[in-house]
Coordinates of C-alpha atoms in Angstrom, one line a residue:
W29 CA -11.2 0.9 -11.6
L30 CA -8.0 -1.2 -9.5
V31 CA -10.0 -0.7 -5.9
F32 CA -13.0 -1.2 -7.3
R33 CA -11.7 -5.0 -8.6
F34 CA -9.9 -5.1 -5.1
I35 CA -13.2 -3.9 -2.8
K36 CA -15.8 -6.1 -5.0
Y37 CA -13.0 -9.0 -4.5
Y38 CA -13.0 -9.1 -0.9
T39 CA -16.8 -8.2 -0.3
H40 CA -18.6 -8.6 -3.3
D41 CA -20.5 -5.8 -2.5
R42 CA -20.6 -3.0 -5.9
W43 CA -21.6 -0.3 -3.4
L44 CA -19.2 0.0 -1.2
A45 CA -16.7 -0.6 -4.4
L46 CA -18.0 2.2 -6.3
L47 CA -18.2 4.0 -2.7
G48 CA -13.9 3.2 -2.0
V49 CA -13.2 4.6 -5.9
L50 CA -15.9 8.1 -4.7
F51 CA -12.7 8.5 -2.0
V52 CA -10.1 8.4 -4.0
A53 CA -11.3 10.1 -6.9
L54 CA -12.5 13.3 -4.4
S55 CA -9.5 14.3 -2.0
I56 CA -8.4 17.0 -3.8
Y57 CA -4.6 15.8 -3.3
F58 CA -4.5 13.1 -5.0
A59 CA -6.4 15.5 -8.0
I60 CA -2.9 17.1 -7.9
W61 CA -0.7 14.8 -8.3
Q62 CA -2.0 13.2 -10.9
V63 CA -1.0 16.1 -13.1
E64 CA 2.1 17.4 -11.6
G65 CA 4.5 14.7 -13.7
L66 CA 6.5 13.3 -11.5
E67 CA 6.1 9.3 -10.4
T68 CA 3.9 9.8 -8.0
P69 CA 0.9 7.9 -10.0
L70 CA 2.6 5.9 -11.1
F71 CA 4.7 4.3 -8.3
G72 CA 0.4 4.5 -6.9
L73 CA -0.7 2.3 -9.5
L74 CA 2.8 -0.5 -9.8
I75 CA 2.0 -0.6 -5.7
L76 CA -2.3 -1.7 -6.7
A77 CA -1.3 -4.1 -9.9
T78 CA 0.6 -4.9 -7.9
I79 CA -1.1 -6.8 -4.6
Y80 CA -3.5 -7.7 -7.5
L81 CA -1.4 -10.0 -9.1
L82 CA -1.3 -11.3 -5.8
A83 CA -4.5 -11.6 -5.0
K84 CA -4.5 -13.6 -8.2
D85 CA -2.5 -15.8 -7.5
K86 CA 1.0 -14.4 -9.8
N87 CA 3.2 -14.8 -8.1
R88 CA 6.0 -14.4 -10.9
L89 CA 4.2 -12.1 -12.6
A90 CA 3.7 -9.9 -9.7
M91 CA 7.1 -10.4 -8.7
V92 CA 8.1 -8.1 -12.1
F93 CA 5.4 -5.6 -11.1
A94 CA 7.2 -5.5 -8.0
L95 CA 10.7 -5.2 -9.7
L96 CA 8.9 -2.1 -12.2
C97 CA 7.3 -0.5 -8.5
A98 CA 11.2 -0.7 -7.6
L99 CA 12.8 1.0 -10.8
C100 CA 9.8 3.6 -10.4
R101 CA 11.5 4.9 -6.9
P102 CA 14.2 3.2 -4.7
D103 CA 12.1 3.5 -1.5
G104 CA 9.3 0.9 -3.1
I105 CA 11.7 -1.5 -3.2
L106 CA 10.1 -2.5 0.4
L107 CA 6.6 -3.8 -1.1
F108 CA 9.3 -6.5 -2.2
F109 CA 11.0 -7.1 0.6
A110 CA 6.9 -7.1 2.6
I111 CA 5.8 -9.6 -0.3
A112 CA 8.4 -11.9 0.1
L113 CA 8.2 -12.0 4.3
V114 CA 4.7 -13.2 3.8
Q115 CA 5.5 -15.8 1.7
F116 CA 8.7 -17.2 3.5
L117 CA 6.2 -16.5 6.8
K118 CA 2.7 -18.7 5.0
R119 CA 5.4 -20.9 3.6
K120 CA 4.5 -24.3 5.8
K121 CA 0.8 -22.7 5.6
L122 CA 0.9 -22.9 1.9
A123 CA 2.8 -25.8 1.3
Y124 CA 5.1 -23.7 -0.9
R125 CA 8.3 -25.1 -1.7
A126 CA 12.5 -23.4 -0.9
N127 CA 12.7 -23.6 -4.4
Y128 CA 9.6 -23.0 -5.6
L129 CA 9.6 -19.2 -3.0
A130 CA 13.9 -19.1 -4.8
K131 CA 12.2 -19.5 -8.5
I132 CA 9.5 -16.8 -7.8
W133 CA 11.7 -14.2 -6.2
L134 CA 14.6 -14.7 -9.1
W135 CA 12.2 -12.9 -11.3
F136 CA 13.1 -9.5 -9.2
I137 CA 16.4 -9.7 -8.3
V138 CA 17.7 -10.4 -10.5
P139 CA 16.6 -8.5 -12.5
Y140 CA 17.2 -5.6 -10.0
L141 CA 20.7 -6.7 -8.4
S142 CA 22.0 -6.3 -11.9
Y143 CA 20.5 -3.1 -12.0
F144 CA 22.2 -1.8 -8.8
I145 CA 25.8 -3.1 -9.6
W146 CA 25.1 -1.1 -12.6
R147 CA 24.4 2.4 -11.6
A148 CA 26.4 1.3 -8.9
I149 CA 29.2 1.3 -11.4
Y150 CA 28.0 3.7 -13.6
Y151 CA 27.0 6.8 -11.0
K152 CA 30.0 5.8 -8.8
S153 CA 27.2 6.2 -5.6
L154 CA 24.8 3.6 -4.2
F155 CA 21.3 5.9 -3.6
P156 CA 20.6 8.3 -6.3
N157 CA 21.7 12.3 -5.1
T158 CA 17.9 12.4 -4.1
F159 CA 18.2 9.8 -0.9
Y160 CA 21.2 11.7 -0.2
A161 CA 19.3 15.0 -0.7
K162 CA 16.7 14.5 2.1
T163 CA 16.8 15.3 6.1
G164 CA 19.2 12.3 6.4
L165 CA 18.1 10.0 9.3
G166 CA 18.8 11.0 12.6
W167 CA 16.6 13.1 15.4
I168 CA 15.5 15.8 13.3
A169 CA 14.2 13.6 10.9
L170 CA 12.2 11.8 12.9
R171 CA 10.7 15.1 14.0
E172 CA 10.1 16.3 9.9
G173 CA 8.4 13.6 9.6
A174 CA 5.6 14.1 13.3
I175 CA 5.4 17.3 11.2
Y176 CA 4.7 15.5 8.2
F177 CA 1.9 13.1 9.6
K178 CA 0.8 15.6 11.8
D179 CA -0.4 18.0 9.0
F180 CA -1.4 14.8 6.7
F181 CA -4.3 14.1 9.5
L182 CA -4.9 17.5 9.7
A183 CA -5.6 18.2 6.7
Q184 CA -7.8 14.1 5.6
P185 CA -9.1 14.0 9.0
A186 CA -10.7 10.9 7.1
M187 CA -7.8 9.3 7.5
I188 CA -7.4 8.9 10.9
F189 CA -10.5 6.6 10.6
L190 CA -8.8 4.8 7.9
F191 CA -5.7 4.3 10.3
V192 CA -7.7 3.6 12.8
L193 CA -9.5 0.7 11.1
A194 CA -5.2 -0.7 9.7
L195 CA -4.4 -1.1 12.6
A196 CA -8.3 -3.1 14.2
L197 CA -6.4 -5.0 11.1
V198 CA -3.2 -5.6 12.2
F199 CA -3.9 -7.4 15.7
Q200 CA -6.5 -9.8 13.3
I201 CA -3.4 -9.9 10.6
K202 CA -3.4 -14.0 10.9
K203 CA -7.5 -14.8 9.8
F204 CA -6.9 -12.9 6.7
A205 CA -5.3 -14.1 2.8
L206 CA -2.1 -13.6 2.1
W207 CA -2.4 -11.0 -0.6
I208 CA -3.9 -8.2 2.4
Q209 CA -1.6 -9.6 4.4
A210 CA 0.9 -8.2 1.6
L211 CA -0.3 -4.9 1.7
V212 CA -0.7 -4.5 5.3
V213 CA 3.2 -5.6 5.6
F214 CA 4.1 -3.2 2.9
L215 CA 1.3 -0.4 4.6
F216 CA 2.6 0.2 7.8
S217 CA 6.9 -0.9 6.5
Y218 CA 6.1 2.0 4.4
L219 CA 4.5 4.3 6.5
I220 CA 7.7 3.6 9.3
F221 CA 10.4 5.2 6.4
I222 CA 8.1 8.6 5.5
F223 CA 9.0 9.1 9.7
A224 CA 12.0 7.8 9.5
V225 CA 12.9 9.8 6.0
G226 CA 11.5 12.9 7.9
G227 CA 8.8 12.9 4.9
D228 CA 8.9 15.3 2.1
W229 CA 9.5 18.9 1.6
M230 CA 6.9 19.3 -1.6
P231 CA 3.5 20.5 -0.6
G232 CA 0.3 18.0 -1.3
F233 CA 1.8 15.2 1.0
R234 CA 3.1 13.0 -2.0
F235 CA 4.5 10.5 -0.3
F236 CA 0.8 9.5 1.1
I237 CA -0.7 9.8 -2.1
P238 CA 0.1 6.3 -3.1
L239 CA -0.8 4.6 0.6
L240 CA -4.8 6.2 0.3
S241 CA -6.0 3.6 -2.1
L242 CA -4.1 1.0 0.1
F243 CA -6.1 3.0 3.4
V244 CA -9.6 2.9 1.7
I245 CA -9.4 -1.3 0.8
I246 CA -7.4 -2.5 4.0
G247 CA -11.0 -0.2 5.6
A248 CA -13.4 -1.1 3.5
I249 CA -12.4 -5.0 4.6
I250 CA -12.6 -4.9 8.3
L251 CA -15.7 -3.1 8.2
K252 CA -17.0 -5.9 6.1
N253 CA -15.5 -8.7 8.3
W254 CA -17.0 -6.9 11.0
E255 CA -20.0 -6.4 9.6
E256 CA -19.7 -10.3 8.4
K257 CA -20.0 -10.7 12.2
A258 CA -22.3 -9.0 13.7
K259 CA -25.0 -10.9 14.5
N260 CA -27.6 -8.9 13.6
R261 CA -27.3 -9.3 9.7
A262 CA -30.2 -7.1 8.7
K263 CA -30.3 -4.7 5.9
F264 CA -30.0 -2.3 7.6
S265 CA -26.8 -2.9 8.6
K266 CA -24.4 -3.1 5.4
T267 CA -26.5 0.9 5.6
Y268 CA -24.5 1.7 8.2
L269 CA -20.5 0.5 6.5
Y270 CA -22.4 2.3 3.3
L271 CA -23.4 5.7 5.2
F272 CA -19.5 5.9 7.9
F273 CA -18.1 6.0 3.9
I274 CA -20.7 8.2 2.2
F275 CA -19.3 10.4 5.8
L276 CA -15.2 9.8 5.0
C277 CA -16.2 11.5 1.6
A278 CA -17.5 13.8 2.8
L279 CA -15.0 14.6 5.3
N280 CA -11.5 14.2 2.6

């Protein structure tokens, strides 16, 4: 539902939104991780919900959901940093005052910092055991991360096209709304995180699953933007857009 709402919100195209939902639904790895009993589906849902609230200009509620995301998984804190960074950089253009941003961020910082301090004191450790169980940062982790990326893109070749589209949006990022910028910054910062920690030891590409929806949304945004800028605005240009997404669904 959120994928549909995101794409329709930006493109005003119901059929394109439905094709985006179809792409996610056809991913075998996405389907597998919905029934594995871990936090993966919830984590992905909280990411989408946070960005959706940000798009609706409900900043305080977006911070609450960003908090839930960070509590769901430690690496979820990257979402808060991505949003805060974009808000800080665009504060003058959007007429955000420093005290306004501080009040918004406190909705995340105060409860999260309280929880983090309690956890560090109670468990006598700054991070969960799962963090220390990883390969750790270093050349070995980078090698494993490269293998993790390679295996994922070979298993889902459609993601190669969406990754290229996401890169294209990066070079035009200043032209888009705050929520799209935050979405892109989080996506690529999380990809760097996956690469740096060496991916995940579980089969089925668990770390990539919450990002599938983000890739689809970004892909729809950049393609729609290109279509609107095309000199020939005839209906067949939109048809090509649909055919491309059907092609991605077939590859998925």
